[in-house]
């Protein structure tokens, strides 16, 4: 059984027990998060696709940690003009452990 969820403008394919890094969610570590933007759920060979979301479907996860991704360097350079700009960026993320995929239909 797997589900496709949307979080932070991105889509993730998740199964129970998976460790997923999503865009930063404002929850402390150890807290449960309910993701209700479920695009599709596959169970027992049957695929349930939402329009755009599957009604009644939820994915429950626990926040494992908050963190920053590795640094990305952006460097601009114009030759012969003495122009150089260097900037770094570290994207914030939330690491989730997927615990349960809930659908409204009986199993």
PDB file of N, CA, C and O in Angstrom, residues 71-76 84-89:
ATOM      1  N   UNK A  71      24.493  23.059   1.724  1.00  0.00           N
ATOM      2  CA  UNK A  71      24.556  24.407   1.162  1.00  0.00           C
ATOM      3  C   UNK A  71      24.679  24.374  -0.357  1.00  0.00           C
ATOM      4  O   UNK A  71      25.425  23.574  -0.914  1.00  0.00           O
ATOM      5  N   UNK A  72      23.927  25.274  -0.971  1.00  0.00           N
ATOM      6  CA  UNK A  72      24.019  25.477  -2.414  1.00  0.00           C
ATOM      7  C   UNK A  72      24.672  26.837  -2.629  1.00  0.00           C
ATOM      8  O   UNK A  72      24.263  27.832  -2.039  1.00  0.00           O
ATOM      9  N   UNK A  73      25.706  26.869  -3.454  1.00  0.00           N
ATOM     10  CA  UNK A  73      26.430  28.112  -3.730  1.00  0.00           C
ATOM     11  C   UNK A  73      25.931  28.702  -5.052  1.00  0.00           C
ATOM     12  O   UNK A  73      25.877  28.014  -6.066  1.00  0.00           O
ATOM     13  N   UNK A  74      25.564  29.977  -5.010  1.00  0.00           N
ATOM     14  CA  UNK A  74      25.172  30.699  -6.223  1.00  0.00           C
ATOM     15  C   UNK A  74      26.251  31.737  -6.469  1.00  0.00           C
ATOM     16  O   UNK A  74      26.517  32.570  -5.610  1.00  0.00           O
ATOM     17  N   UNK A  75      26.876  31.672  -7.648  1.00  0.00           N
ATOM     18  CA  UNK A  75      27.984  32.577  -7.947  1.00  0.00           C
ATOM     19  C   UNK A  75      27.728  33.262  -9.282  1.00  0.00           C
ATOM     20  O   UNK A  75      27.471  32.612 -10.296  1.00  0.00           O
ATOM     21  N   UNK A  76      27.754  34.589  -9.236  1.00  0.00           N
ATOM     22  CA  UNK A  76      27.586  35.374 -10.461  1.00  0.00           C
ATOM     23  C   UNK A  76      28.919  36.039 -10.768  1.00  0.00           C
ATOM     24  O   UNK A  76      29.594  36.513  -9.855  1.00  0.00           O
ATOM     25  N   UNK A  84      31.598  40.279  -8.976  1.00  0.00           N
ATOM     26  CA  UNK A  84      31.496  38.919  -8.428  1.00  0.00           C
ATOM     27  C   UNK A  84      30.506  38.953  -7.279  1.00  0.00           C
ATOM     28  O   UNK A  84      30.580  39.830  -6.418  1.00  0.00           O
ATOM     29  N   UNK A  85      29.571  38.012  -7.257  1.00  0.00           N
ATOM     30  CA  UNK A  85      28.630  37.887  -6.144  1.00  0.00           C
ATOM     31  C   UNK A  85      28.548  36.409  -5.778  1.00  0.00           C
ATOM     32  O   UNK A  85      28.287  35.566  -6.635  1.00  0.00           O
ATOM     33  N   UNK A  86      28.742  36.126  -4.515  1.00  0.00           N
ATOM     34  CA  UNK A  86      28.660  34.740  -4.040  1.00  0.00           C
ATOM     35  C   UNK A  86      27.650  34.691  -2.906  1.00  0.00           C
ATOM     36  O   UNK A  86      27.749  35.446  -1.935  1.00  0.00           O
ATOM     37  N   UNK A  87      26.671  33.795  -3.043  1.00  0.00           N
ATOM     38  CA  UNK A  87      25.656  33.629  -2.006  1.00  0.00           C
ATOM     39  C   UNK A  87      25.474  32.146  -1.728  1.00  0.00           C
ATOM     40  O   UNK A  87      25.583  31.317  -2.627  1.00  0.00           O
ATOM     41  N   UNK A  88      25.161  31.843  -0.494  1.00  0.00           N
ATOM     42  CA  UNK A  88      24.871  30.470  -0.107  1.00  0.00           C
ATOM     43  C   UNK A  88      23.431  30.346   0.340  1.00  0.00           C
ATOM     44  O   UNK A  88      22.842  31.319   0.810  1.00  0.00           O
ATOM     45  N   UNK A  89      22.863  29.140   0.168  1.00  0.00           N
ATOM     46  CA  UNK A  89      21.486  28.911   0.588  1.00  0.00           C
ATOM     47  C   UNK A  89      21.372  27.499   1.153  1.00  0.00           C
ATOM     48  O   UNK A  89      21.891  26.544   0.561  1.00  0.00           O
TER      49      UNK A  89
END
